[in-house]
Amino acid sequence: MDRNSGLNEKKTKKQRNTCKKIITAAVISGASLVLAVTAWGAAAKQYTGTDFAMDTVVSETLYTSGEDLNPEIGDMLRETEEKYLSWTEKGSEVYKINQARGKTVQVSDALAGYLEKALKLAEDSGGAFDPTMGKVIRLWDIGGENPHIPDPEELDSLLKETGYENLVLEGNKVTLKGGAALDLGAAGKGIGCDIVMDFLEKQKEVCGMILNLGGSSVMAYGEKPDQTPWRVALRDPREEESGYLGAITLNGGEFLSTSGDYEKYFMENGKRYHHILDPETGYPVWNGLTSVTVICGSGLIADGLSTACFVLGAEDALPLLEKYDAEAAFVDEKHNIYLTDGMKSRFELMKNTYTIRDSFK
């Protein structure tokens, strides 16, 4: 989802459809099955797979004494997007809210719960996370068919229609005021991870799983049969194809989210225009940060926090992280890494071109 790689060429629908076909073929022909033994002695199987959902590649590693649940989980993520979150899918609840043009809409308990958390985070972050930036996001179209620098007057006009205060939630009734447009993209993958976590907690045969949505949202459930830790590679923001600057350890029941200026962007006159927009200016955030990674106990909150913290900057983000009992790693364009206290024991540096700083100042 944004106060909230590269697009040197436009990505066409044909290219995206081709990508989906390739990934689908990989799921059918390339899924692997490996035997393992759980810590409590029962035979467990390791199922790995690759899928496509929520407009990104999904990587799955599941440990269970039962059947392979990866296909079901992929369907679950796609259903979440289509039923609740999509702004283009006519059947989705977000689409219906936006099309209501200010009229009150009755929504499901599920979406009402997501919106309640999103609004609380928006308030706590002072609007750094803002779910009403839909029209401004569409205007820039970063990651779409026509990414461009918008006309300043048009941008200013649409910016006047944003503000999380325009999203009113009363029980299951949602009203968008002032011409605002709802966009939960900055929390969507996290919501998907939350739903999968809830599902896995009801599956007695499952002992562990790691779910990775595009490298930016990760969920760790339970534990591996050999009890080795869950580890997630942290991408180098300036070596996007194969570079990793470090690795982060996750515990079962935790979520990780990364927001970076390398995920969706285009270059113009040597300047990087990326998808993390500042709700105050409507322009991409240029504060020296290149990525922010957050760990906490909620997928939605981890996702939203990584965006909010990117917008706020490292020092100003610390009180917000503390409020949500979250840990974070901040990376800047000078190759400095700043870690919260709880992140220091989790993070392993893998590149000597980066430096871990002792202080946020």
mmCIF file of C-alpha atoms in Angstrom:
data_model
loop_
_atom_site.group_PDB
_atom_site.id
_atom_site.type_symbol
_atom_site.label_atom_id
_atom_site.label_comp_id
_atom_site.label_asym_id
_atom_site.label_seq_id
_atom_site.Cartn_x
_atom_site.Cartn_y
_atom_site.Cartn_z
ATOM 1 C CA MET A 1 0.000 0.000 0.000
ATOM 2 C CA ASP A 2 0.939 5.231 0.669
ATOM 3 C CA ARG A 3 1.991 9.811 3.895
ATOM 4 C CA ASN A 4 1.588 8.033 3.567
ATOM 5 C CA SER A 5 12.649 -2.323 -9.759
ATOM 6 C CA GLY A 6 12.840 0.101 -11.978
ATOM 7 C CA LEU A 7 10.363 1.388 -14.501
ATOM 8 C CA ASN A 8 12.675 2.501 -17.247
ATOM 9 C CA GLU A 9 10.115 0.882 -19.531
ATOM 10 C CA LYS A 10 6.387 0.557 -19.007
ATOM 11 C CA LYS A 11 5.220 -2.829 -17.790
ATOM 12 C CA THR A 12 2.395 -3.986 -20.039
ATOM 13 C CA LYS A 13 -0.563 -6.198 -19.203
ATOM 14 C CA LYS A 14 0.804 -8.764 -21.631
ATOM 15 C CA GLN A 15 4.054 -8.948 -19.640
ATOM 16 C CA ARG A 16 2.173 -9.416 -16.372
ATOM 17 C CA ASN A 17 -0.003 -12.157 -17.869
ATOM 18 C CA THR A 18 3.105 -13.915 -19.195
ATOM 19 C CA CYS A 19 4.655 -13.717 -15.731
ATOM 20 C CA LYS A 20 1.556 -15.298 -14.200
ATOM 21 C CA LYS A 21 1.616 -18.149 -16.742
ATOM 22 C CA ILE A 22 5.277 -18.877 -16.044
ATOM 23 C CA ILE A 23 4.691 -18.886 -12.298
ATOM 24 C CA THR A 24 1.643 -21.148 -12.655
ATOM 25 C CA ALA A 25 3.725 -23.617 -14.665
ATOM 26 C CA ALA A 26 6.390 -23.521 -11.969
ATOM 27 C CA VAL A 27 3.810 -24.340 -9.316
ATOM 28 C CA ILE A 28 2.613 -27.364 -11.289
ATOM 29 C CA SER A 29 6.023 -28.719 -12.269
ATOM 30 C CA GLY A 30 8.440 -27.360 -9.705
ATOM 31 C CA ALA A 31 6.892 -27.836 -6.270
ATOM 32 C CA SER A 32 9.097 -30.013 -4.114
ATOM 33 C CA LEU A 33 8.309 -32.510 -1.384
ATOM 34 C CA VAL A 34 10.920 -33.307 1.239
ATOM 35 C CA LEU A 35 10.569 -35.564 4.292
ATOM 36 C CA ALA A 36 11.503 -34.173 7.678
ATOM 37 C CA VAL A 37 10.920 -35.040 11.331
ATOM 38 C CA THR A 38 9.171 -32.726 13.775
ATOM 39 C CA ALA A 39 10.502 -31.871 17.189
ATOM 40 C CA TRP A 40 7.798 -34.044 18.782
ATOM 41 C CA GLY A 41 8.724 -37.059 16.651
ATOM 42 C CA ALA A 42 5.819 -37.299 14.196
ATOM 43 C CA ALA A 43 6.660 -37.507 10.497
ATOM 44 C CA ALA A 44 6.359 -34.120 8.792
ATOM 45 C CA LYS A 45 6.619 -33.160 5.166
ATOM 46 C CA GLN A 46 8.083 -30.023 3.685
ATOM 47 C CA TYR A 47 6.088 -28.547 0.835
ATOM 48 C CA THR A 48 7.503 -25.619 -1.118
ATOM 49 C CA GLY A 49 5.758 -23.714 -3.850
ATOM 50 C CA THR A 50 5.611 -20.520 -5.892
ATOM 51 C CA ASP A 51 2.378 -18.742 -6.702
ATOM 52 C CA PHE A 52 1.047 -15.375 -7.841
ATOM 53 C CA ALA A 53 -1.372 -13.376 -5.691
ATOM 54 C CA MET A 54 -1.940 -9.777 -4.615
ATOM 55 C CA ASP A 55 -0.028 -8.657 -7.709
ATOM 56 C CA THR A 56 3.211 -10.266 -6.540
ATOM 57 C CA VAL A 57 5.133 -13.532 -6.469
ATOM 58 C CA VAL A 58 4.323 -15.641 -3.406
ATOM 59 C CA SER A 59 6.869 -18.098 -1.982
ATOM 60 C CA GLU A 60 5.680 -20.783 0.446
ATOM 61 C CA THR A 61 7.447 -23.306 2.642
ATOM 62 C CA LEU A 62 5.102 -25.450 4.723
ATOM 63 C CA TYR A 63 5.903 -28.153 7.286
ATOM 64 C CA THR A 64 3.002 -30.469 8.030
ATOM 65 C CA SER A 65 2.093 -34.097 8.738
ATOM 66 C CA GLY A 66 -1.015 -33.539 6.608
ATOM 67 C CA GLU A 67 -1.656 -32.524 3.027
ATOM 68 C CA ASP A 68 -0.060 -29.704 1.040
ATOM 69 C CA LEU A 69 -2.000 -26.532 1.892
ATOM 70 C CA ASN A 70 -0.026 -24.171 -0.334
ATOM 71 C CA PRO A 71 -2.572 -24.148 -3.206
ATOM 72 C CA GLU A 72 -5.364 -23.410 -0.725
ATOM 73 C CA ILE A 73 -3.344 -20.584 0.796
ATOM 74 C CA GLY A 74 -2.734 -19.071 -2.645
ATOM 75 C CA ASP A 75 -6.481 -19.151 -3.311
ATOM 76 C CA MET A 76 -7.056 -17.548 0.085
ATOM 77 C CA LEU A 77 -4.771 -14.621 -0.764
ATOM 78 C CA ARG A 78 -6.437 -14.077 -4.132
ATOM 79 C CA GLU A 79 -9.871 -14.200 -2.525
ATOM 80 C CA THR A 80 -8.792 -11.630 0.071
ATOM 81 C CA GLU A 81 -7.769 -9.242 -2.700
ATOM 82 C CA GLU A 82 -10.902 -9.807 -4.778
ATOM 83 C CA LYS A 83 -13.415 -9.841 -1.923
ATOM 84 C CA TYR A 84 -12.113 -7.051 0.288
ATOM 85 C CA LEU A 85 -9.174 -4.973 -0.929
ATOM 86 C CA SER A 86 -9.113 -4.429 -4.697
ATOM 87 C CA TRP A 87 -9.978 -0.944 -5.924
ATOM 88 C CA THR A 88 -10.617 -2.285 -9.468
ATOM 89 C CA GLU A 89 -12.547 -5.514 -8.760
ATOM 90 C CA LYS A 90 -16.239 -4.597 -8.872
ATOM 91 C CA GLY A 91 -17.172 -7.201 -6.278
ATOM 92 C CA SER A 92 -14.691 -6.001 -3.656
ATOM 93 C CA GLU A 93 -15.786 -4.007 -0.633
ATOM 94 C CA VAL A 94 -13.177 -1.289 -1.143
ATOM 95 C CA TYR A 95 -14.440 -0.817 -4.721
ATOM 96 C CA LYS A 96 -18.030 -0.444 -3.463
ATOM 97 C CA ILE A 97 -16.974 2.099 -0.827
ATOM 98 C CA ASN A 98 -15.170 4.209 -3.422
ATOM 99 C CA GLN A 99 -18.056 4.000 -5.865
ATOM 100 C CA ALA A 100 -20.557 5.108 -3.222
ATOM 101 C CA ARG A 101 -19.283 8.681 -3.595
ATOM 102 C CA GLY A 102 -19.803 9.715 -0.002
ATOM 103 C CA LYS A 103 -22.798 7.535 0.791
ATOM 104 C CA THR A 104 -22.601 5.173 3.743
ATOM 105 C CA VAL A 105 -21.809 1.533 2.922
ATOM 106 C CA GLN A 106 -22.403 -1.513 5.116
ATOM 107 C CA VAL A 107 -19.301 -3.738 5.150
ATOM 108 C CA SER A 108 -18.342 -7.136 6.525
ATOM 109 C CA ASP A 109 -17.014 -7.665 10.031
ATOM 110 C CA ALA A 110 -13.670 -8.560 8.459
ATOM 111 C CA LEU A 111 -13.200 -5.304 6.538
ATOM 112 C CA ALA A 112 -14.532 -3.255 9.432
ATOM 113 C CA GLY A 113 -11.834 -4.822 11.609
ATOM 114 C CA TYR A 114 -9.109 -4.001 9.088
ATOM 115 C CA LEU A 115 -10.323 -0.421 8.767
ATOM 116 C CA GLU A 116 -10.443 0.030 12.532
ATOM 117 C CA LYS A 117 -6.774 -0.949 12.829
ATOM 118 C CA ALA A 118 -5.816 1.150 9.797
ATOM 119 C CA LEU A 119 -7.521 4.238 11.200
ATOM 120 C CA LYS A 120 -5.856 3.795 14.585
ATOM 121 C CA LEU A 121 -2.447 3.546 12.916
ATOM 122 C CA ALA A 122 -3.216 6.602 10.788
ATOM 123 C CA GLU A 123 -4.080 8.577 13.920
ATOM 124 C CA ASP A 124 -1.086 7.308 15.898
ATOM 125 C CA SER A 125 1.288 8.155 13.047
ATOM 126 C CA GLY A 126 -0.093 11.664 12.610
ATOM 127 C CA GLY A 127 -1.241 10.757 9.108
ATOM 128 C CA ALA A 128 2.093 9.351 7.943
ATOM 129 C CA PHE A 129 0.058 6.265 7.120
ATOM 130 C CA ASP A 130 -3.030 7.457 5.257
ATOM 131 C CA PRO A 131 -5.516 5.024 3.651
ATOM 132 C CA THR A 132 -7.331 7.820 1.766
ATOM 133 C CA MET A 133 -4.576 8.542 -0.785
ATOM 134 C CA GLY A 134 -6.241 6.539 -3.549
ATOM 135 C CA LYS A 135 -6.727 9.331 -6.083
ATOM 136 C CA VAL A 136 -3.215 10.703 -5.606
ATOM 137 C CA ILE A 137 -1.734 7.211 -6.008
ATOM 138 C CA ARG A 138 -3.708 6.698 -9.235
ATOM 139 C CA LEU A 139 -2.580 10.079 -10.544
ATOM 140 C CA TRP A 140 1.115 9.168 -10.243
ATOM 141 C CA ASP A 141 0.438 5.620 -11.533
ATOM 142 C CA ILE A 142 3.818 4.442 -10.244
ATOM 143 C CA GLY A 143 4.017 0.749 -11.006
ATOM 144 C CA GLY A 144 1.221 1.093 -13.565
ATOM 145 C CA GLU A 145 1.015 1.608 -17.313
ATOM 146 C CA ASN A 146 1.777 5.339 -17.345
ATOM 147 C CA PRO A 147 4.017 6.452 -14.475
ATOM 148 C CA HIS A 148 4.594 10.187 -14.676
ATOM 149 C CA ILE A 149 5.089 13.414 -12.731
ATOM 150 C CA PRO A 150 1.585 14.871 -12.408
ATOM 151 C CA ASP A 151 0.536 18.412 -13.116
ATOM 152 C CA PRO A 152 1.059 20.376 -9.858
ATOM 153 C CA GLU A 153 -2.386 21.963 -9.951
ATOM 154 C CA GLU A 154 -4.128 18.633 -10.447
ATOM 155 C CA LEU A 155 -2.054 17.088 -7.664
ATOM 156 C CA ASP A 156 -2.882 19.918 -5.257
ATOM 157 C CA SER A 157 -6.556 19.597 -6.095
ATOM 158 C CA LEU A 158 -6.646 15.878 -5.344
ATOM 159 C CA LEU A 159 -4.520 16.310 -2.232
ATOM 160 C CA LYS A 160 -7.275 18.474 -0.741
ATOM 161 C CA GLU A 161 -9.586 15.442 -0.899
ATOM 162 C CA THR A 162 -7.289 13.224 1.191
ATOM 163 C CA GLY A 163 -6.938 12.830 4.944
ATOM 164 C CA TYR A 164 -7.701 9.858 7.164
ATOM 165 C CA GLU A 165 -10.285 12.016 8.990
ATOM 166 C CA ASN A 166 -12.433 11.662 5.856
ATOM 167 C CA LEU A 167 -12.774 7.927 6.515
ATOM 168 C CA VAL A 168 -15.582 7.476 9.038
ATOM 169 C CA LEU A 169 -16.195 4.056 10.578
ATOM 170 C CA GLU A 170 -19.222 3.434 12.789
ATOM 171 C CA GLY A 171 -19.474 -0.249 13.555
ATOM 172 C CA ASN A 172 -19.873 -1.863 10.143
ATOM 173 C CA LYS A 173 -20.866 1.358 8.396
ATOM 174 C CA VAL A 174 -18.237 3.178 6.318
ATOM 175 C CA THR A 175 -18.490 6.689 4.914
ATOM 176 C CA LEU A 176 -15.879 8.446 2.776
ATOM 177 C CA LYS A 177 -16.154 12.213 2.962
ATOM 178 C CA GLY A 178 -14.697 15.047 0.930
ATOM 179 C CA GLY A 179 -14.192 13.064 -2.261
ATOM 180 C CA ALA A 180 -11.546 10.807 -0.708
ATOM 181 C CA ALA A 181 -10.720 7.402 -2.218
ATOM 182 C CA LEU A 182 -9.844 4.410 -0.059
ATOM 183 C CA ASP A 183 -6.646 2.497 -0.833
ATOM 184 C CA LEU A 184 -5.392 -0.236 1.503
ATOM 185 C CA GLY A 185 -2.401 -1.110 -0.658
ATOM 186 C CA ALA A 186 0.035 -0.087 2.085
ATOM 187 C CA ALA A 187 -1.495 -2.733 4.372
ATOM 188 C CA GLY A 188 -2.925 -5.271 1.927
ATOM 189 C CA LYS A 189 -0.172 -7.872 1.898
ATOM 190 C CA GLY A 190 -0.027 -7.691 5.677
ATOM 191 C CA ILE A 191 -3.765 -8.349 5.846
ATOM 192 C CA GLY A 192 -3.225 -11.386 3.632
ATOM 193 C CA CYS A 193 -0.535 -12.662 6.008
ATOM 194 C CA ASP A 194 -2.847 -12.158 8.991
ATOM 195 C CA ILE A 195 -5.553 -14.228 7.309
ATOM 196 C CA VAL A 196 -3.118 -17.047 6.565
ATOM 197 C CA MET A 197 -1.847 -17.001 10.148
ATOM 198 C CA ASP A 198 -5.420 -17.317 11.471
ATOM 199 C CA PHE A 199 -5.986 -20.237 9.098
ATOM 200 C CA LEU A 200 -2.811 -22.066 10.126
ATOM 201 C CA GLU A 201 -3.626 -21.777 13.822
ATOM 202 C CA LYS A 202 -6.620 -24.045 13.164
ATOM 203 C CA GLN A 203 -4.585 -26.691 11.308
ATOM 204 C CA LYS A 204 -3.373 -29.189 13.919
ATOM 205 C CA GLU A 205 -1.160 -31.038 11.408
ATOM 206 C CA VAL A 206 0.910 -27.919 10.593
ATOM 207 C CA CYS A 207 4.026 -27.344 12.685
ATOM 208 C CA GLY A 208 5.484 -24.408 10.766
ATOM 209 C CA MET A 209 5.380 -22.194 7.693
ATOM 210 C CA ILE A 210 7.112 -19.190 6.194
ATOM 211 C CA LEU A 211 5.147 -17.179 3.659
ATOM 212 C CA ASN A 212 6.834 -14.490 1.566
ATOM 213 C CA LEU A 213 4.822 -12.045 -0.534
ATOM 214 C CA GLY A 214 7.147 -10.393 -3.011
ATOM 215 C CA GLY A 215 9.943 -10.017 -0.486
ATOM 216 C CA SER A 216 8.148 -7.104 1.187
ATOM 217 C CA SER A 217 5.722 -8.964 3.491
ATOM 218 C CA VAL A 218 6.717 -12.130 5.359
ATOM 219 C CA MET A 219 4.884 -14.296 7.885
ATOM 220 C CA ALA A 220 6.518 -16.943 10.107
ATOM 221 C CA TYR A 221 4.287 -19.500 11.814
ATOM 222 C CA GLY A 222 5.323 -22.141 14.343
ATOM 223 C CA GLU A 223 8.774 -23.663 13.928
ATOM 224 C CA LYS A 224 10.817 -25.786 11.566
ATOM 225 C CA PRO A 225 11.069 -29.508 12.363
ATOM 226 C CA ASP A 226 14.823 -29.132 13.004
ATOM 227 C CA GLN A 227 14.142 -26.036 15.152
ATOM 228 C CA THR A 228 16.555 -23.848 13.201
ATOM 229 C CA PRO A 229 15.397 -20.213 13.107
ATOM 230 C CA TRP A 230 13.347 -18.573 10.394
ATOM 231 C CA ARG A 231 15.647 -16.202 8.488
ATOM 232 C CA VAL A 232 14.680 -13.568 5.946
ATOM 233 C CA ALA A 233 17.119 -11.912 3.550
ATOM 234 C CA LEU A 234 17.054 -8.109 3.464
ATOM 235 C CA ARG A 235 17.496 -6.757 -0.035
ATOM 236 C CA ASP A 236 20.118 -4.175 -0.915
ATOM 237 C CA PRO A 237 18.061 -1.192 -2.113
ATOM 238 C CA ARG A 238 20.634 -0.354 -4.763
ATOM 239 C CA GLU A 239 21.414 -3.870 -6.007
ATOM 240 C CA GLU A 240 17.910 -5.085 -6.616
ATOM 241 C CA GLU A 241 18.551 -8.092 -8.819
ATOM 242 C CA SER A 242 20.715 -10.235 -6.576
ATOM 243 C CA GLY A 243 22.108 -8.139 -3.757
ATOM 244 C CA TYR A 244 21.317 -8.768 -0.082
ATOM 245 C CA LEU A 245 22.774 -6.583 2.612
ATOM 246 C CA GLY A 246 21.775 -8.737 5.567
ATOM 247 C CA ALA A 247 19.514 -11.352 7.133
ATOM 248 C CA ILE A 248 16.892 -11.008 9.867
ATOM 249 C CA THR A 249 15.727 -13.744 12.239
ATOM 250 C CA LEU A 250 11.989 -14.148 12.841
ATOM 251 C CA ASN A 251 10.155 -16.038 15.567
ATOM 252 C CA GLY A 252 7.007 -18.034 14.948
ATOM 253 C CA GLY A 253 3.968 -15.771 15.123
ATOM 254 C CA GLU A 254 5.814 -12.709 13.834
ATOM 255 C CA PHE A 255 5.431 -10.619 10.693
ATOM 256 C CA LEU A 256 8.010 -8.655 8.731
ATOM 257 C CA SER A 257 7.363 -5.854 6.277
ATOM 258 C CA THR A 258 9.767 -3.784 4.182
ATOM 259 C CA SER A 259 9.000 -0.520 2.410
ATOM 260 C CA GLY A 260 11.660 0.675 -0.010
ATOM 261 C CA ASP A 261 12.158 3.273 -2.702
ATOM 262 C CA TYR A 262 13.343 0.476 -5.034
ATOM 263 C CA GLU A 263 10.089 -1.511 -5.125
ATOM 264 C CA LYS A 264 8.136 0.631 -7.600
ATOM 265 C CA TYR A 265 9.678 3.689 -9.191
ATOM 266 C CA PHE A 266 10.670 5.485 -12.372
ATOM 267 C CA MET A 267 13.620 7.739 -13.136
ATOM 268 C CA GLU A 268 13.376 11.179 -14.684
ATOM 269 C CA ASN A 269 16.247 13.629 -15.079
ATOM 270 C CA GLY A 270 18.327 11.480 -12.747
ATOM 271 C CA LYS A 271 15.754 11.625 -9.924
ATOM 272 C CA ARG A 272 13.990 8.597 -8.464
ATOM 273 C CA TYR A 273 10.211 8.921 -8.215
ATOM 274 C CA HIS A 274 8.988 6.064 -6.045
ATOM 275 C CA HIS A 275 5.631 4.861 -4.745
ATOM 276 C CA ILE A 276 5.924 5.882 -1.070
ATOM 277 C CA LEU A 277 4.095 9.190 -1.144
ATOM 278 C CA ASP A 278 4.064 11.846 1.552
ATOM 279 C CA PRO A 279 0.412 12.597 2.415
ATOM 280 C CA GLU A 280 1.331 16.213 3.173
ATOM 281 C CA THR A 281 2.943 17.015 -0.192
ATOM 282 C CA GLY A 282 1.631 14.299 -2.507
ATOM 283 C CA TYR A 283 5.189 13.696 -3.733
ATOM 284 C CA PRO A 284 7.486 10.734 -3.075
ATOM 285 C CA VAL A 285 9.289 10.865 0.272
ATOM 286 C CA TRP A 286 12.865 12.090 -0.168
ATOM 287 C CA ASN A 287 14.381 12.033 3.308
ATOM 288 C CA GLY A 288 17.542 10.026 2.684
ATOM 289 C CA LEU A 289 16.026 6.637 3.520
ATOM 290 C CA THR A 290 16.062 3.820 0.974
ATOM 291 C CA SER A 291 14.261 1.144 2.983
ATOM 292 C CA VAL A 292 12.566 0.468 6.313
ATOM 293 C CA THR A 293 11.935 -3.036 7.663
ATOM 294 C CA VAL A 294 9.573 -3.620 10.579
ATOM 295 C CA ILE A 295 8.847 -6.699 12.736
ATOM 296 C CA CYS A 296 5.798 -7.013 14.974
ATOM 297 C CA GLY A 297 2.931 -9.338 15.898
ATOM 298 C CA SER A 298 0.452 -8.207 13.223
ATOM 299 C CA GLY A 299 0.763 -8.348 9.458
ATOM 300 C CA LEU A 300 -1.448 -5.324 8.854
ATOM 301 C CA ILE A 301 0.404 -3.260 11.441
ATOM 302 C CA ALA A 302 3.861 -4.339 10.220
ATOM 303 C CA ASP A 303 2.894 -3.390 6.671
ATOM 304 C CA GLY A 304 1.427 -0.038 7.655
ATOM 305 C CA LEU A 305 4.244 0.761 10.060
ATOM 306 C CA SER A 306 6.952 0.239 7.453
ATOM 307 C CA THR A 307 5.262 2.872 5.275
ATOM 308 C CA ALA A 308 4.618 5.274 8.158
ATOM 309 C CA CYS A 309 8.176 4.944 9.461
ATOM 310 C CA PHE A 310 9.603 5.589 6.003
ATOM 311 C CA VAL A 311 7.566 8.783 5.804
ATOM 312 C CA LEU A 312 8.455 9.923 9.325
ATOM 313 C CA GLY A 313 12.174 9.170 9.121
ATOM 314 C CA ALA A 314 14.209 7.126 11.572
ATOM 315 C CA GLU A 315 14.287 9.378 14.641
ATOM 316 C CA ASP A 316 10.660 10.519 14.468
ATOM 317 C CA ALA A 317 9.484 6.945 13.922
ATOM 318 C CA LEU A 318 10.898 5.597 17.201
ATOM 319 C CA PRO A 319 7.958 6.590 19.462
ATOM 320 C CA LEU A 320 5.511 5.011 16.999
ATOM 321 C CA LEU A 321 7.488 1.764 16.918
ATOM 322 C CA GLU A 322 7.573 1.684 20.702
ATOM 323 C CA LYS A 323 3.812 2.215 20.892
ATOM 324 C CA TYR A 324 3.260 -0.891 18.739
ATOM 325 C CA ASP A 325 6.000 -2.963 20.394
ATOM 326 C CA ALA A 326 7.749 -3.207 17.024
ATOM 327 C CA GLU A 327 11.382 -3.409 15.940
ATOM 328 C CA ALA A 328 12.893 -1.867 12.838
ATOM 329 C CA ALA A 329 15.925 -1.530 10.569
ATOM 330 C CA PHE A 330 16.417 1.730 8.657
ATOM 331 C CA VAL A 331 18.728 1.901 5.629
ATOM 332 C CA ASP A 332 19.805 5.205 4.090
ATOM 333 C CA GLU A 333 21.320 6.259 0.784
ATOM 334 C CA LYS A 334 24.759 6.647 2.398
ATOM 335 C CA HIS A 335 24.776 2.903 3.184
ATOM 336 C CA ASN A 336 24.156 3.371 6.899
ATOM 337 C CA ILE A 337 21.940 0.960 8.840
ATOM 338 C CA TYR A 338 20.140 2.015 12.015
ATOM 339 C CA LEU A 339 18.667 -0.704 14.245
ATOM 340 C CA THR A 340 16.268 -0.487 17.159
ATOM 341 C CA ASP A 341 17.484 -2.233 20.302
ATOM 342 C CA GLY A 342 15.396 -5.351 19.736
ATOM 343 C CA MET A 343 16.531 -5.630 16.110
ATOM 344 C CA LYS A 344 20.247 -5.685 16.936
ATOM 345 C CA SER A 345 20.273 -9.335 18.045
ATOM 346 C CA ARG A 346 18.174 -10.376 15.029
ATOM 347 C CA PHE A 347 20.167 -8.713 12.259
ATOM 348 C CA GLU A 348 23.238 -10.135 10.550
ATOM 349 C CA LEU A 349 25.187 -7.856 8.202
ATOM 350 C CA MET A 350 26.237 -9.548 4.958
ATOM 351 C CA LYS A 351 27.873 -6.657 3.055
ATOM 352 C CA ASN A 352 30.923 -4.665 4.067
ATOM 353 C CA THR A 353 29.739 -1.756 1.930
ATOM 354 C CA TYR A 354 27.160 -0.996 4.643
ATOM 355 C CA THR A 355 27.787 0.224 8.187
ATOM 356 C CA ILE A 356 25.660 -0.367 11.271
ATOM 357 C CA ARG A 357 25.478 2.860 13.270
ATOM 358 C CA ASP A 358 25.263 2.890 17.059
ATOM 359 C CA SER A 359 23.062 5.957 17.212
ATOM 360 C CA PHE A 360 20.096 7.269 15.244
ATOM 361 C CA LYS A 361 21.587 10.768 15.337
#
